[in-house]
C-alpha positions as YAML, in Angstrom:
chain: A
units: angstrom
residues:
- id: 1
  name: ILE
  ca: [-44.52, -1.32, 4.04]
- id: 2
  name: ILE
  ca: [-44.29, -4.00, 6.75]
- id: 3
  name: ILE
  ca: [-48.03, -4.70, 6.60]
- id: 4
  name: GLY
  ca: [-47.93, -5.01, 2.81]
- id: 5
  name: LEU
  ca: [-44.92, -7.32, 2.92]
- id: 6
  name: SER
  ca: [-46.45, -9.58, 5.57]
- id: 7
  name: SER
  ca: [-49.69, -9.80, 3.55]
- id: 8
  name: LEU
  ca: [-47.71, -10.77, 0.47]
- id: 9
  name: VAL
  ca: [-45.87, -13.48, 2.42]
- id: 10
  name: ILE
  ca: [-49.17, -14.85, 3.75]
- id: 11
  name: ILE
  ca: [-50.64, -14.97, 0.24]
- id: 12
  name: ILE
  ca: [-47.59, -16.77, -1.15]
- id: 13
  name: VAL
  ca: [-47.57, -19.34, 1.67]
- id: 14
  name: ALA
  ca: [-51.32, -19.95, 1.31]
- id: 15
  name: ALA
  ca: [-50.97, -20.45, -2.45]
- id: 16
  name: TYR
  ca: [-48.04, -22.83, -1.92]
- id: 17
  name: LEU
  ca: [-50.06, -24.93, 0.53]
- id: 18
  name: LEU
  ca: [-53.38, -24.90, -1.35]
- id: 19
  name: MET
  ca: [-52.20, -25.41, -4.93]
- id: 20
  name: PRO
  ca: [-51.42, -29.17, -4.63]
- id: 21
  name: ASN
  ca: [-54.89, -29.84, -3.18]
- id: 22
  name: ILE
  ca: [-56.57, -27.85, -5.93]
- id: 23
  name: MET
  ca: [-54.59, -29.74, -8.58]
- id: 24
  name: MET
  ca: [-55.39, -33.14, -7.02]
- id: 25
  name: ASN
  ca: [-59.11, -32.37, -6.93]
- id: 26
  name: SER
  ca: [-58.94, -31.34, -10.58]
- id: 27
  name: VAL
  ca: [-57.17, -34.59, -11.51]
- id: 28
  name: LYS
  ca: [-59.76, -36.63, -9.57]
- id: 29
  name: ASP
  ca: [-62.57, -34.96, -11.49]
- id: 30
  name: LYS
  ca: [-60.84, -35.50, -14.85]
- id: 31
  name: ILE
  ca: [-60.09, -39.18, -14.11]
- id: 32
  name: ILE
  ca: [-63.70, -39.88, -13.17]
- id: 33
  name: GLU
  ca: [-64.90, -37.97, -16.24]
- id: 34
  name: ASN
  ca: [-62.54, -39.81, -18.63]
- id: 35
  name: ASN
  ca: [-62.96, -43.26, -17.02]
- id: 36
  name: PRO
  ca: [-66.58, -43.96, -16.08]
- id: 37
  name: ASP
  ca: [-65.68, -47.52, -15.03]
- id: 38
  name: ILE
  ca: [-63.92, -46.14, -11.93]
- id: 39
  name: GLU
  ca: [-66.37, -46.42, -9.06]
- id: 40
  name: ASN
  ca: [-64.34, -44.77, -6.31]
- id: 41
  name: ILE
  ca: [-61.02, -43.03, -5.78]
- id: 42
  name: VAL
  ca: [-59.58, -44.30, -2.50]
- id: 43
  name: THR
  ca: [-56.36, -42.26, -2.39]
- id: 44
  name: ILE
  ca: [-54.40, -39.86, -4.57]
- id: 45
  name: ASN
  ca: [-50.79, -38.73, -4.23]
- id: 46
  name: HIS
  ca: [-48.69, -36.31, -6.22]
- id: 47
  name: ILE
  ca: [-45.36, -37.92, -7.20]
- id: 48
  name: SER
  ca: [-43.80, -35.07, -9.15]
- id: 49
  name: SER
  ca: [-41.75, -32.25, -7.68]
- id: 50
  name: TRP
  ca: [-42.16, -28.52, -8.04]
- id: 51
  name: GLY
  ca: [-40.53, -27.26, -11.20]
- id: 52
  name: GLU
  ca: [-40.81, -30.49, -13.18]
- id: 53
  name: TRP
  ca: [-42.10, -30.16, -16.72]
- id: 54
  name: PHE
  ca: [-44.88, -32.69, -16.19]
- id: 55
  name: LEU
  ca: [-47.10, -33.68, -13.30]
- id: 56
  name: GLU
  ca: [-47.80, -37.27, -12.36]
- id: 57
  name: TYR
  ca: [-50.19, -38.73, -9.83]
- id: 58
  name: VAL
  ca: [-50.66, -42.19, -8.35]
- id: 59
  name: LEU
  ca: [-54.13, -43.23, -7.23]
- id: 60
  name: VAL
  ca: [-55.79, -46.24, -5.69]
- id: 61
  name: VAL
  ca: [-59.19, -46.72, -7.32]
- id: 62
  name: GLU
  ca: [-62.01, -49.26, -7.29]
- id: 63
  name: ILE
  ca: [-63.18, -50.82, -10.55]
- id: 64
  name: ASP
  ca: [-65.86, -53.54, -10.39]
- id: 65
  name: GLY
  ca: [-65.24, -53.93, -6.66]
- id: 66
  name: GLN
  ca: [-61.50, -54.56, -7.13]
- id: 67
  name: LYS
  ca: [-58.76, -52.11, -6.16]
- id: 68
  name: PHE
  ca: [-56.17, -50.93, -8.67]
- id: 69
  name: ARG
  ca: [-53.19, -48.60, -8.47]
- id: 70
  name: ILE
  ca: [-53.16, -46.26, -11.44]
- id: 71
  name: TRP
  ca: [-50.79, -43.58, -12.63]
- id: 72
  name: SER
  ca: [-52.15, -40.48, -14.30]
- id: 73
  name: ASN
  ca: [-50.99, -37.21, -15.76]
- id: 74
  name: ASP
  ca: [-52.57, -33.86, -14.91]
- id: 75
  name: LYS
  ca: [-55.07, -34.28, -17.77]
- id: 76
  name: GLY
  ca: [-56.65, -37.32, -16.11]
- id: 77
  name: GLU
  ca: [-55.22, -39.77, -18.66]
- id: 78
  name: ILE
  ca: [-54.24, -43.13, -17.16]
- id: 79
  name: THR
  ca: [-50.65, -43.95, -18.08]
- id: 80
  name: ASP
  ca: [-50.34, -47.26, -16.19]
- id: 81
  name: LYS
  ca: [-52.49, -49.59, -14.08]
- id: 82
  name: GLU
  ca: [-51.89, -52.62, -11.85]
- id: 83
  name: ALA
  ca: [-54.02, -54.69, -9.48]
- id: 84
  name: PHE
  ca: [-53.68, -53.56, -5.86]
- id: 85
  name: GLU
  ca: [-53.67, -56.11, -3.07]
...
């Protein structure tokens, strides 16, 4: 019973730690797919909390050699954009 419980705890912790990275990689792929003008994704951060009904991400991207900060949902749709200095 102890071995089974410890394995379950390890699986839960691993899932908790890996899930945000998996989601961010998925959002990166969707943003590039939906917005071919984006040349590079410099950074991505998750700004929603666990348990919220929607997920939102903020990214710094390069478009035509200029950096922009964009906000996106989990479907890769850009909801807002501003020049980044």
